[in-house]
Amino acid sequence: MPATQPPPPPGEKKKKSPRPGPPPPPVAVATAALVARVAAARVFGLWPSSSLAGLQPVWTTEPGCTKLTLDLSNSTRELPKEVEQHAQLLDLVQAEIDALVASDAPITVAEASRAAAERAFGDPITPLYDGGKPPKNAKAEDTVRVASLAGFAVDATALPVAANAGGGSIQLIGRTSDNPKKKPETMVLIVGKKKQLSLKFATSYEAPAAPATGDVQSAASMSIKAHGALSLKPLVAFTKAPKASEAETDDEGEMVVDPWAVEGKIDYTKLVEKFGSQLLTPSLLDRLGALAAKRGQKLHRFFRRGIFFSHRDLAKILDAAEQGKGLYLYTGRGPSSAAMHLGHLVPFLMTQWLQAALGVPLVVQMTDDEKFLWKGEYNEKDGAYDLDRFRALTRENAKDIIACGFDRDKTFIFSDCDYMGHMYPNVCRIWKSITYNTARAAFGFEGSSNVGQSAFPAIQAAPSFPSSFRIPLARCGPRPDDSCCLIPCAIDQDPYFRVTRDVAHKIAPKSHPLRGKPSLVHSKFFPPLQGALGKMSASSTDSAVFLTDSDEDIRRKVMTHAFSGGRDTAKLQKELGADLDVDVAYQWLRFFLEDDDELDAIGKSYGSGTGPYWNTAAVKERLVSELQKLVRAHRSRRDVITEADVDAWMAVRELGTPYL
Ligand code: TYM
C-alpha cells in the first residue's frame, strides 16, 4: 500500500486492493495470437476461439512470447494417438501460420455493443468468446471489438491487433521439454476424453494496432467459417518399419529405394508418405537459417533448393541447438571403392555445413564390415578373405571425407573393425531389441543371407546413441548420454534408422529429450549422367564423375553422356526451350552452382530457348567448368592429407565442446 494512504481505523479490517491484472499484450503478441488461433482452427476444423483460457501473459516475463490452450473436443479432424502424427499436426499449424503471414491477409476490426455483436453473429455465438462463454460480468451495453481474419472472427476486445497478418514471423517454440516430468509447452494432448492443443510461440511483429474500421455489421457480412466447412490436409500415416517389398516399391513395381538399391523413377512425395517421414517446412528452414546466421553461415543451397527435402524430428534438434543442449551429428560411408563420386559428396558437404552452422561434434562411421559382408570374397588361392581390402579403402575414403573441410577438433572418423569394442555394449542391446522377423521385414533378408548381414543393422544403429562415444562425446553437454543425434544422409539409408528409432527407448536413458530417437535430414539422389532414374553408382564409371577424375575425364563424361532435356532441333529448342526436370546438366548445376541468381538466369534462358544458355552445349560447358573447379579444389586439399593425418582424425579422443 502506498505510504501516502492513511492506515485503516482501529478495529476495521485492511481492505484488500484488487490484484492488478496483467498488462494488455503488445500488438505483436495479440496479432500473433489471432494468426495462431486461425491457423489452428484451419488445421483442426475448429471455431478459432474455442479456447479453454485466454492468452497467458507470458510476454510479461518472456518478451514477444505467449501461450494459448485450445480445446480440441470439437475438432472435425480425427485425432491420431501417435506422437509422430502430433508432430505433423504441429508442423501443419506452423505451415498455416507461415501461409497466413506470407499472404499478408487483412485483419478487419469492428466495434459495437455486446448485444449488437451477439445479434450480428447470430447463432452460434460461441465463436466470439474465449471458452465459448461471454466473459464474467459481461453486460449487453459493453463495447466489444471483433477481429476478423481469413473468414474467422474472434472477440478481440483486449487484443490490440495489427491491420494485416504479414509483417512479422511467428514461431512455435517449446515443442520438447527438458524435464521428463514436465510436458512440452507446445503439444497436442490426447488422453482419454481430454483433447487439447497448447501452443507457445515467439513473435517478431512490429506493427501499430489497427483502428476499428467498421461496425459489427460489416464484420458479420464477411463469411465466417463453420466447423465442417474446412477441408483438412491429410496426415502422413505413421508406419512402423514397413516391409521393403511392399513399402519401398511403388504400385507399378518401378521405384525401389533401400540401402542397397535405388531404381526406377523416384517419386519423392510418395516416398515420404511410404517411409512416414516429413517434408521440410519453410519454418524449420527459417529456424535453421537463423541459427546458422549466428555463426556467419547462409542457409545451404541444398536446403534452399529442396535437395534436402525430408526429415524426422528436426524441430527437436533445433530446440536443442537453440537452447545450447548436447547435440552431435552422425553420418557414414560404406567404403566399397577407392574413389568416391559426386553423389557421395552430397551428404558430406551437407554435414560439413551443419557442423559449421551449429558448431557441434560429428562422428563418421566407416562401415568396412558392411561392405565386406555384402561384397567381400574368399580367395581360394590365398586361403583368405579380403576384409583388409575394405579396411584399406576406409583410409582412402577418409581422406576424401577430411578434404570436405570438417573441423578436426570436433570430428571423429572411425572404422567399425577398429572401434567396435567401444560400441559393442550398445550393439548387444540393439541386437537384443530387434527380432529377426523385424530385420527380415525391414531389410528383406533371406535364408541365403549370411548371419553377419542380418546382424549388421544394429551396427549402423549404434552410433545414433551418444553412449557409443563415451570418450569422443565426453564434453557434449553436462549429461553426454542425453545428447541428441542428427543424421544427414540420402533417403536410401532411412530403413536403418526407422528400425533404430523403434527400439531407441530401450537403449537411451529416460531423460533423453527424444527418448533416444535419432533425428534425420534426408536428401534426394544426385542423378546419374544418363538421366534422372535411380542414383549415381560407383560401379558404372561412365554414369558418375569421381573425385579423382581429371579435367579431361569430366569434360568427356559430361559432353558425351549427360542426358539432355534439350529439343531435337535448334528450331524446336528455340520454340519450346529445354525440359529442365530431366536435363542432367541443369540438375547437376542445381546441386553444385552456389550462385542462386546465376542458376536462375541459366534456368530461364535454357528453359525458354533464348539468351546465352539457349542450348544444351552452353549449359554443359558451364557445368564442366564448375565441376572442374570443384574437383580440382577437392583434389588439392586431398593430396596434402598424409597417413599421419588420417591417424589423427581417426584417433579415439575427446572432441571439442559443442557451440564453442
Ligand atoms: P554409402 O557409402 O552407400 O553412401 C554414403 C552416403 O552417400 C549417400 N549417397 C548419395 N547421396 C546423394 N546422391 C547419391 N547418388 C548418393 N549415393 C550415396 C548415402 O545415402 C550415404 O549417406 N551404410 C552406409 C554407410 C553409413 C551411413 C551411416 C550413411 C553408416 N552409417 C549413417 C549415412 C548415415 C553406406 O553404405 O553409405
XYZ file of C-alpha atoms and ligand atoms in Angstrom:
697
model
C 0.000 0.000 0.000
C 1.437 3.419 -0.835
C 2.837 5.353 2.169
C 0.525 8.321 1.464
C -2.644 6.310 2.227
C -3.780 6.541 5.874
C -3.865 3.283 7.871
C -7.399 1.818 8.389
C -9.174 2.945 11.587
C -8.595 0.602 14.540
C -10.908 -2.379 14.532
C -11.544 -2.165 10.791
C -10.052 -4.829 8.541
C -7.488 -3.767 5.984
C -9.306 -3.763 2.616
C -7.605 -5.904 0.008
C -6.983 -3.847 -3.111
C -7.791 -5.984 -6.161
C -4.724 -7.516 -7.732
C -3.875 -5.629 -10.911
C -4.346 -7.803 -13.991
C -1.520 -8.375 -16.423
C -0.802 -5.535 -18.857
C -2.522 -5.959 -22.244
C -0.454 -7.836 -24.782
C 1.623 -5.790 -27.188
C 0.289 -5.555 -30.748
C 2.830 -8.119 -31.935
C 1.694 -10.705 -29.420
C -2.015 -10.021 -29.909
C -1.699 -10.275 -33.697
C 0.364 -13.442 -33.451
C -2.260 -14.920 -31.136
C -5.010 -14.172 -33.637
C -2.990 -15.645 -36.506
C -2.128 -18.745 -34.449
C -5.769 -19.281 -33.472
C -6.929 -19.025 -37.035
C -4.135 -21.356 -38.203
C -5.055 -23.912 -35.545
C -8.712 -23.580 -36.457
C -7.887 -24.364 -40.068
C -5.781 -27.385 -39.181
C -8.249 -28.883 -36.708
C -11.538 -27.674 -38.196
C -12.417 -25.559 -35.155
C -14.057 -22.319 -34.360
C -10.938 -20.299 -33.619
C -11.902 -19.162 -30.183
C -12.970 -22.457 -28.703
C -10.160 -21.761 -26.322
C -10.002 -23.089 -22.771
C -8.421 -19.947 -21.490
C -7.374 -16.593 -22.840
C -3.850 -15.746 -23.675
C -1.369 -16.496 -20.959
C 0.597 -13.316 -20.186
C 3.929 -14.934 -20.896
C 5.016 -11.657 -22.580
C 5.499 -10.083 -19.158
C 8.401 -12.416 -18.418
C 9.433 -13.513 -21.916
C 9.062 -10.526 -24.254
C 7.384 -11.415 -27.539
C 6.048 -14.751 -26.317
C 2.640 -16.050 -25.349
C 0.731 -19.258 -24.903
C -2.740 -20.447 -25.920
C -4.613 -23.570 -24.982
C -7.328 -24.671 -27.367
C -9.966 -27.265 -26.692
C -9.914 -29.892 -29.429
C -13.059 -31.733 -28.410
C -14.955 -30.111 -31.283
C -12.214 -30.796 -33.803
C -13.576 -32.139 -37.066
C -10.278 -33.919 -37.641
C -9.955 -37.446 -36.412
C -7.261 -37.069 -33.791
C -4.421 -39.570 -34.039
C -2.756 -41.051 -30.961
C 0.757 -41.428 -32.381
C 3.193 -38.800 -31.181
C 4.777 -38.724 -34.678
C 1.442 -37.590 -36.082
C 1.075 -34.983 -33.342
C 4.371 -33.581 -34.537
C 2.944 -33.455 -38.064
C -0.126 -31.596 -36.786
C 2.114 -29.035 -35.128
C 4.084 -28.749 -38.381
C 0.792 -28.107 -40.177
C -0.145 -25.387 -37.681
C 3.243 -23.776 -38.250
C 2.788 -24.073 -42.026
C -0.664 -22.434 -41.805
C 0.775 -19.651 -39.658
C 3.526 -19.113 -42.228
C 0.980 -19.086 -45.054
C -1.204 -16.506 -43.302
C 1.810 -14.325 -42.584
C 3.074 -14.682 -46.155
C -0.349 -13.787 -47.574
C -0.383 -10.601 -45.503
C -4.155 -11.104 -45.184
C -6.080 -8.076 -43.867
C -7.471 -8.102 -40.353
C -10.817 -6.328 -40.036
C -11.624 -4.825 -36.671
C -15.228 -3.877 -35.919
C -16.786 -2.381 -32.816
C -20.316 -2.466 -31.394
C -22.201 -3.154 -28.210
C -22.041 -6.715 -26.974
C -25.738 -7.150 -27.652
C -25.368 -5.913 -31.234
C -22.321 -8.102 -31.785
C -24.100 -11.159 -30.484
C -27.085 -10.360 -32.691
C -24.897 -9.788 -35.730
C -23.019 -13.027 -35.389
C -26.219 -14.914 -34.677
C -26.206 -18.483 -33.680
C -23.891 -19.965 -32.580
C -22.483 -17.029 -30.728
C -19.700 -19.143 -29.221
C -17.071 -18.274 -31.788
C -16.950 -14.828 -30.366
C -15.739 -15.804 -26.965
C -12.869 -17.493 -25.252
C -14.155 -20.811 -23.976
C -17.427 -20.258 -25.824
C -18.852 -18.188 -22.978
C -19.016 -14.426 -22.573
C -16.558 -13.069 -20.012
C -17.692 -12.856 -16.357
C -19.776 -9.761 -15.600
C -20.355 -9.115 -19.323
C -23.065 -6.517 -19.930
C -25.199 -6.095 -23.038
C -24.042 -2.496 -23.446
C -20.288 -3.237 -23.251
C -18.361 -2.263 -26.329
C -16.725 -5.264 -27.948
C -14.164 -5.341 -30.711
C -14.378 -8.203 -33.161
C -11.304 -9.048 -35.206
C -11.819 -10.977 -38.370
C -9.085 -12.740 -40.337
C -9.395 -15.092 -43.305
C -13.069 -15.745 -42.620
C -12.719 -16.293 -38.878
C -13.884 -13.864 -36.191
C -12.796 -13.631 -32.561
C -13.543 -11.358 -29.646
C -10.518 -9.081 -29.658
C -11.711 -6.588 -27.065
C -8.485 -6.782 -25.114
C -6.349 -7.586 -28.143
C -4.789 -4.603 -29.934
C -4.301 -6.439 -33.242
C -2.499 -5.083 -36.329
C -4.178 -4.334 -39.658
C -2.564 -7.220 -41.506
C -1.288 -10.710 -40.772
C 2.056 -10.121 -42.543
C 4.946 -8.053 -41.327
C 6.417 -10.436 -38.802
C 7.243 -14.008 -38.040
C 5.573 -16.346 -35.583
C 7.480 -19.377 -34.429
C 6.083 -22.213 -32.362
C 8.524 -22.946 -29.554
C 8.761 -25.327 -26.632
C 7.918 -28.479 -28.591
C 10.145 -30.532 -26.312
C 10.639 -30.415 -22.584
C 13.993 -30.755 -20.831
C 12.306 -32.049 -17.765
C 10.928 -35.555 -18.342
C 8.257 -34.865 -15.692
C 7.066 -31.715 -17.451
C 5.019 -31.734 -20.622
C 6.209 -29.658 -23.575
C 4.587 -26.218 -23.797
C 3.596 -26.764 -27.404
C 1.853 -30.056 -27.907
C -1.230 -31.984 -28.878
C -2.566 -33.805 -25.848
C -4.965 -36.687 -26.381
C -5.519 -38.620 -23.174
C -8.860 -40.341 -22.695
C -11.500 -37.680 -23.198
C -9.026 -34.844 -22.807
C -8.204 -33.296 -26.181
C -6.162 -30.131 -26.124
C -3.772 -28.132 -28.197
C -1.207 -25.983 -26.412
C 0.721 -23.501 -28.472
C 3.581 -21.413 -27.206
C 5.066 -19.032 -29.704
C 7.564 -16.280 -30.125
C 6.898 -13.419 -32.475
C 8.779 -10.594 -34.103
C 5.940 -8.340 -35.301
C 6.488 -4.625 -35.482
C 3.118 -3.102 -36.267
C 0.806 -0.454 -34.847
C -2.639 -1.526 -33.660
C -5.299 -1.291 -36.336
C -8.047 1.257 -35.745
C -11.580 -0.114 -35.842
C -12.623 0.096 -39.477
C -16.279 -0.696 -39.246
C -19.071 -1.864 -37.066
C -20.013 -5.447 -36.442
C -22.449 -5.467 -39.331
C -19.562 -5.091 -41.762
C -17.575 -7.785 -39.967
C -20.610 -10.052 -39.872
C -21.055 -9.672 -43.594
C -17.726 -11.474 -44.046
C -18.189 -15.188 -44.449
C -17.482 -16.823 -41.133
C -16.291 -20.381 -41.436
C -18.162 -23.164 -39.684
C -16.657 -26.306 -38.221
C -17.238 -28.623 -41.105
C -16.577 -26.131 -43.867
C -12.834 -26.678 -43.974
C -11.035 -29.286 -45.977
C -8.350 -30.656 -43.709
C -4.953 -31.660 -45.015
C -4.423 -35.423 -44.665
C -1.713 -36.628 -42.338
C 1.011 -38.991 -43.383
C 0.289 -42.353 -41.796
C 2.857 -43.385 -39.220
C 4.185 -46.714 -40.325
C 6.417 -48.984 -38.363
C 9.348 -50.388 -40.331
C 7.391 -51.125 -43.488
C 8.425 -54.145 -45.421
C 10.933 -53.388 -48.128
C 8.926 -55.474 -50.544
C 5.663 -53.548 -50.073
C 6.558 -50.119 -48.857
C 9.526 -49.213 -50.949
C 8.317 -50.418 -54.316
C 5.633 -48.388 -55.925
C 2.384 -49.675 -57.364
C 3.859 -50.290 -60.791
C 6.819 -52.027 -59.156
C 9.198 -49.420 -60.637
C 10.529 -47.496 -57.670
C 12.912 -49.351 -55.375
C 14.678 -47.448 -52.604
C 16.603 -49.275 -49.918
C 20.181 -49.155 -48.624
C 21.323 -51.497 -51.415
C 19.313 -50.481 -54.435
C 17.796 -47.317 -55.861
C 15.944 -47.991 -59.087
C 13.244 -46.526 -61.270
C 11.677 -43.102 -61.383
C 11.634 -41.830 -57.854
C 8.534 -40.080 -56.624
C 9.851 -38.328 -53.539
C 6.437 -37.285 -52.266
C 5.280 -40.872 -52.382
C 8.491 -41.989 -50.730
C 7.978 -39.618 -47.818
C 4.440 -40.938 -47.390
C 5.569 -44.529 -47.539
C 8.524 -44.088 -45.220
C 6.478 -41.973 -42.785
C 8.989 -39.117 -42.670
C 8.005 -35.459 -43.082
C 8.702 -32.809 -45.650
C 10.946 -29.978 -44.504
C 8.850 -26.852 -43.965
C 9.903 -23.244 -44.580
C 9.532 -22.544 -40.879
C 12.007 -25.283 -39.936
C 14.437 -23.954 -42.509
C 13.973 -20.421 -41.183
C 14.901 -21.619 -37.719
C 17.938 -23.460 -39.046
C 18.900 -20.402 -41.101
C 18.617 -18.188 -38.016
C 20.932 -20.487 -36.054
C 23.370 -20.607 -38.958
C 23.350 -16.821 -39.316
C 24.567 -16.522 -35.728
C 27.706 -18.406 -36.783
C 28.057 -16.392 -40.001
C 26.600 -19.041 -42.344
C 23.944 -18.675 -45.022
C 21.359 -21.463 -45.337
C 22.983 -24.097 -47.551
C 21.900 -24.335 -51.189
C 20.840 -27.964 -50.612
C 18.178 -26.628 -48.234
C 17.409 -23.541 -50.316
C 16.713 -25.754 -53.352
C 14.825 -28.640 -51.736
C 17.657 -31.124 -52.344
C 17.494 -31.999 -48.654
C 13.739 -32.302 -48.532
C 12.583 -34.604 -45.768
C 13.273 -35.109 -42.069
C 12.420 -36.845 -38.865
C 12.156 -34.757 -35.697
C 14.274 -31.861 -36.952
C 12.230 -29.446 -34.808
C 13.547 -31.153 -31.695
C 17.116 -30.824 -32.900
C 16.512 -27.120 -33.467
C 15.090 -26.836 -29.946
C 18.274 -28.461 -28.611
C 20.532 -26.186 -30.665
C 18.579 -23.059 -29.722
C 18.871 -23.985 -26.069
C 22.562 -24.976 -26.288
C 21.831 -28.598 -25.334
C 24.076 -31.588 -26.109
C 23.882 -32.313 -29.828
C 26.049 -34.167 -32.336
C 25.987 -35.136 -35.992
C 26.391 -38.669 -37.297
C 26.901 -39.786 -40.878
C 28.802 -42.524 -42.653
C 30.252 -44.190 -45.686
C 30.444 -47.802 -46.850
C 33.963 -47.969 -48.345
C 33.451 -50.083 -51.440
C 35.665 -48.239 -53.898
C 38.766 -46.119 -53.607
C 37.172 -43.232 -55.455
C 34.078 -41.532 -54.138
C 31.746 -39.906 -56.648
C 29.918 -36.591 -56.598
C 26.759 -38.244 -55.193
C 28.680 -39.419 -52.122
C 29.870 -35.872 -51.635
C 26.296 -34.599 -51.141
C 25.699 -35.773 -47.531
C 29.251 -34.917 -46.537
C 29.013 -31.353 -47.855
C 25.709 -31.030 -46.017
C 27.223 -32.420 -42.831
C 30.200 -30.085 -43.116
C 27.838 -27.119 -43.408
C 25.714 -28.318 -40.477
C 28.842 -28.676 -38.360
C 29.919 -25.120 -39.193
C 26.391 -23.740 -38.832
C 25.657 -25.387 -35.486
C 29.190 -25.746 -34.093
C 28.663 -29.329 -32.943
C 30.749 -32.532 -32.918
C 30.494 -35.139 -35.674
C 31.081 -38.880 -35.799
C 31.619 -40.571 -39.181
C 31.123 -44.316 -39.345
C 33.142 -46.189 -41.982
C 31.307 -49.479 -42.436
C 34.176 -51.641 -43.679
C 32.373 -54.570 -42.041
C 29.160 -53.874 -44.016
C 30.938 -53.722 -47.345
C 32.880 -56.891 -46.555
C 29.682 -58.734 -45.576
C 27.980 -57.711 -48.849
C 30.857 -57.557 -51.296
C 33.770 -59.426 -49.723
C 35.214 -62.577 -51.232
C 37.062 -65.635 -50.096
C 40.104 -66.223 -52.266
C 40.679 -69.958 -52.542
C 44.234 -69.480 -53.844
C 45.356 -67.295 -50.933
C 43.115 -69.146 -48.485
C 41.947 -65.774 -47.125
C 39.071 -63.347 -47.029
C 39.627 -59.848 -48.396
C 38.453 -57.984 -45.268
C 41.677 -55.972 -45.201
C 40.875 -54.551 -48.629
C 37.819 -52.800 -47.144
C 39.857 -51.616 -44.159
C 42.343 -50.038 -46.574
C 39.507 -48.429 -48.561
C 38.282 -46.924 -45.289
C 41.507 -44.963 -45.000
C 41.407 -43.880 -48.644
C 37.789 -42.687 -48.335
C 38.591 -40.991 -45.028
C 40.965 -38.708 -46.975
C 38.101 -37.639 -49.256
C 35.916 -37.020 -46.232
C 38.591 -34.994 -44.448
C 39.025 -32.931 -47.650
C 35.396 -31.783 -47.311
C 36.587 -29.280 -44.718
C 35.379 -30.589 -41.351
C 36.581 -29.157 -38.055
C 39.242 -31.630 -36.928
C 38.832 -30.725 -33.268
C 35.172 -31.760 -33.458
C 35.295 -34.712 -35.880
C 35.894 -38.396 -35.195
C 36.093 -40.770 -38.167
C 36.074 -44.424 -37.191
C 36.284 -47.837 -38.817
C 33.794 -50.372 -37.458
C 36.537 -53.013 -37.410
C 38.722 -50.821 -35.175
C 36.176 -49.102 -32.944
C 33.711 -51.956 -32.379
C 34.775 -52.692 -28.786
C 33.616 -49.241 -27.683
C 30.197 -49.650 -29.306
C 29.770 -53.319 -28.507
C 27.636 -52.949 -25.357
C 25.117 -50.878 -27.362
C 25.297 -53.251 -30.319
C 24.359 -56.085 -27.929
C 21.433 -54.073 -26.540
C 20.188 -53.324 -30.046
C 20.576 -56.946 -31.159
C 18.502 -57.972 -28.178
C 15.790 -55.417 -29.104
C 15.345 -56.326 -32.781
C 13.727 -59.624 -33.635
C 14.812 -61.494 -36.715
C 11.296 -61.047 -38.092
C 11.624 -57.261 -37.855
C 15.038 -57.275 -39.502
C 13.828 -59.555 -42.266
C 10.727 -57.451 -42.870
C 12.639 -54.182 -42.906
C 15.641 -55.310 -44.936
C 14.385 -58.290 -46.911
C 16.939 -60.771 -45.514
C 16.501 -64.288 -46.776
C 17.665 -67.731 -45.777
C 20.688 -67.295 -48.020
C 21.798 -64.026 -46.347
C 24.862 -64.532 -44.188
C 24.287 -64.048 -40.463
C 26.621 -61.054 -40.429
C 24.266 -59.250 -42.803
C 21.262 -59.854 -40.576
C 23.248 -58.596 -37.608
C 24.573 -55.502 -39.361
C 21.628 -53.081 -38.905
C 22.435 -52.890 -35.190
C 25.946 -51.752 -36.056
C 24.739 -48.856 -38.198
C 22.194 -48.063 -35.453
C 24.710 -47.939 -32.587
C 26.322 -44.548 -33.406
C 22.855 -42.955 -33.075
C 23.344 -43.273 -29.312
C 25.823 -40.950 -27.629
C 26.728 -43.676 -25.129
C 28.557 -45.387 -28.020
C 31.051 -42.490 -27.815
C 31.924 -42.216 -24.135
C 35.357 -40.759 -24.953
C 34.685 -38.680 -28.127
C 31.497 -37.102 -26.761
C 32.637 -36.714 -23.148
C 32.322 -32.933 -23.482
C 28.951 -32.986 -25.255
C 26.754 -31.263 -22.679
C 26.523 -31.745 -18.914
C 24.993 -35.228 -19.458
C 26.570 -36.533 -22.668
C 24.258 -39.580 -22.809
C 21.294 -37.201 -23.214
C 22.771 -35.618 -26.349
C 20.535 -35.539 -29.416
C 21.772 -37.040 -32.665
C 21.133 -35.614 -36.148
C 21.891 -37.819 -39.162
C 22.264 -36.252 -42.632
C 22.043 -38.879 -45.411
C 20.276 -39.639 -48.671
C 16.870 -41.207 -48.131
C 18.141 -44.690 -49.062
C 19.634 -45.030 -45.567
C 16.338 -44.340 -43.808
C 15.298 -48.010 -43.278
C 18.235 -48.459 -40.872
C 17.091 -45.560 -38.782
C 13.396 -46.427 -38.787
C 14.296 -49.630 -37.005
C 16.714 -47.720 -34.749
C 14.010 -45.244 -33.744
C 11.616 -48.065 -32.890
C 13.988 -49.545 -30.295
C 15.692 -46.320 -29.182
C 13.808 -46.032 -25.890
C 15.411 -49.305 -24.790
C 18.939 -48.022 -25.364
C 18.938 -44.373 -24.211
C 18.300 -43.051 -20.707
C 14.728 -41.979 -19.886
C 15.899 -38.387 -19.557
C 16.907 -38.183 -23.249
C 14.848 -35.387 -24.939
C 13.902 -37.628 -27.882
C 13.735 -40.842 -25.854
C 16.887 -41.807 -27.674
C 15.480 -41.444 -31.199
C 17.966 -40.084 -33.709
C 16.693 -37.304 -35.935
C 17.371 -37.269 -39.679
C 17.542 -34.947 -42.658
C 17.178 -36.758 -45.984
C 18.440 -35.754 -49.402
C 17.203 -36.644 -52.848
C 19.616 -38.565 -55.051
C 22.235 -36.954 -57.182
C 21.219 -38.412 -60.569
C 23.477 -40.459 -62.837
C 24.717 -38.841 -66.052
C 22.354 -40.938 -68.132
C 19.220 -39.471 -66.625
C 17.083 -38.883 -63.620
C 16.375 -42.534 -62.791
C 17.920 -44.174 -59.717
C 21.081 -42.862 -58.087
C 24.625 -42.460 -59.291
C 26.556 -45.679 -58.943
C 30.280 -46.176 -58.315
C 30.275 -49.412 -60.300
C 29.229 -47.769 -63.545
C 32.152 -45.429 -64.243
C 30.512 -43.604 -67.124
C 27.429 -42.822 -65.023
C 29.427 -40.886 -62.481
C 32.031 -38.181 -62.030
C 34.586 -39.234 -59.424
C 36.588 -37.060 -57.104
C 39.700 -38.467 -58.794
C 38.624 -37.585 -62.366
C 40.874 -35.305 -64.426
C 39.622 -32.138 -66.125
C 39.566 -34.082 -69.386
C 37.572 -37.011 -67.876
C 34.995 -34.543 -66.590
C 34.643 -32.808 -69.937
C 34.330 -36.083 -71.848
C 31.763 -37.571 -69.444
C 29.551 -34.504 -69.327
C 29.745 -33.691 -73.039
C 29.134 -37.247 -74.247
C 26.975 -38.846 -71.543
C 24.909 -36.172 -69.770
C 21.278 -36.743 -70.713
C 19.857 -33.645 -72.360
C 16.445 -32.129 -71.841
C 17.007 -30.024 -74.978
C 14.865 -30.471 -78.090
C 15.857 -32.396 -81.203
C 16.382 -29.375 -83.457
C 17.588 -25.822 -82.877
C 14.252 -24.588 -84.221
C 12.250 -26.607 -81.687
C 14.653 -25.706 -78.877
C 14.132 -22.003 -79.637
C 10.380 -22.519 -79.752
C 9.901 -24.734 -76.699
C 13.026 -24.403 -74.572
C 14.571 -27.339 -72.674
C 12.830 -29.660 -70.195
C 14.833 -28.697 -67.111
C 13.426 -31.505 -64.939
C 15.109 -34.203 -66.978
C 18.189 -32.281 -68.108
C 21.137 -33.717 -66.191
C 23.491 -30.772 -66.767
C 20.945 -28.352 -65.324
C 20.084 -30.719 -62.462
C 23.754 -31.119 -61.571
C 24.163 -27.329 -61.578
C 21.320 -27.169 -59.029
C 23.479 -29.297 -56.717
C 26.772 -27.532 -57.217
C 26.377 -23.981 -58.534
C 26.294 -21.772 -55.449
C 25.034 -18.532 -57.028
C 21.205 -18.514 -56.927
C 20.941 -15.626 -59.383
C 23.151 -17.291 -61.944
C 21.273 -20.600 -61.621
C 18.018 -18.759 -62.051
C 19.299 -16.952 -65.137
C 20.537 -20.227 -66.675
C 17.190 -21.900 -65.946
C 15.223 -19.059 -67.522
C 17.424 -18.853 -70.589
C 17.679 -22.622 -71.196
C 14.045 -23.296 -70.249
C 12.831 -20.740 -72.789
C 15.380 -21.433 -75.533
C 16.508 -17.791 -75.598
C 19.552 -15.848 -74.399
C 23.118 -17.010 -73.658
C 22.124 -20.509 -72.439
C 19.529 -21.234 -75.088
C 21.059 -24.619 -75.984
C 22.434 -27.727 -74.221
C 26.067 -27.181 -75.225
C 26.272 -23.857 -73.401
C 24.781 -25.310 -70.214
C 27.086 -28.337 -70.357
C 30.091 -26.027 -70.791
C 29.052 -24.097 -67.712
C 28.687 -27.345 -65.763
C 32.065 -28.645 -66.942
C 33.874 -25.534 -65.719
C 32.047 -25.644 -62.375
C 32.812 -29.335 -61.810
C 36.438 -28.993 -62.874
C 36.843 -26.185 -60.345
C 35.163 -28.234 -57.598
C 37.061 -31.479 -58.240
C 40.396 -29.650 -58.646
C 39.922 -27.845 -55.334
C 38.921 -31.100 -53.649
C 41.968 -32.896 -55.073
C 44.346 -30.196 -53.936
C 43.007 -30.472 -50.379
C 43.105 -34.282 -50.504
C 46.626 -34.533 -51.940
C 48.207 -32.962 -48.869
C 46.498 -35.317 -46.397
C 49.076 -37.761 -45.015
C 48.656 -41.172 -43.359
C 49.583 -39.450 -40.077
C 46.701 -37.017 -40.617
C 44.310 -39.925 -41.140
C 45.581 -41.486 -37.883
C 44.928 -38.191 -36.079
C 41.340 -37.845 -37.365
C 40.658 -41.496 -36.525
C 42.229 -41.440 -33.053
C 39.809 -42.178 -30.210
C 39.930 -38.869 -28.349
C 37.754 -36.261 -26.682
C 36.194 -33.946 -29.248
C 35.743 -30.206 -28.727
C 32.798 -28.816 -26.780
C 29.666 -28.066 -28.836
C 28.907 -24.432 -29.737
C 32.371 -23.137 -28.721
P 27.249 -45.273 -48.943
O 28.721 -45.398 -48.907
O 26.486 -46.102 -49.912
O 26.872 -43.766 -49.193
C 27.431 -42.735 -48.393
C 26.426 -41.604 -48.267
O 26.157 -41.071 -49.558
C 24.761 -41.090 -49.807
N 24.619 -41.305 -51.255
C 24.082 -40.400 -52.080
N 23.555 -39.188 -51.837
C 23.039 -38.496 -52.885
N 23.053 -38.970 -54.136
C 23.586 -40.165 -54.458
N 23.603 -40.580 -55.707
C 24.130 -40.953 -53.373
N 24.720 -42.168 -53.283
C 25.012 -42.357 -51.979
C 24.220 -42.189 -48.915
O 22.858 -42.018 -48.594
C 25.089 -42.048 -47.690
O 24.582 -41.025 -46.852
N 25.638 -47.929 -44.964
C 26.111 -46.631 -45.397
C 27.212 -46.044 -44.525
C 26.682 -45.454 -43.246
C 25.883 -44.299 -43.133
C 25.650 -44.128 -41.744
C 25.355 -43.405 -44.078
C 26.916 -45.910 -41.990
N 26.306 -45.130 -41.065
C 24.891 -43.051 -41.300
C 24.596 -42.343 -43.636
C 24.369 -42.178 -42.248
C 26.598 -46.705 -46.830
O 26.957 -47.739 -47.314
O 26.652 -45.478 -47.475
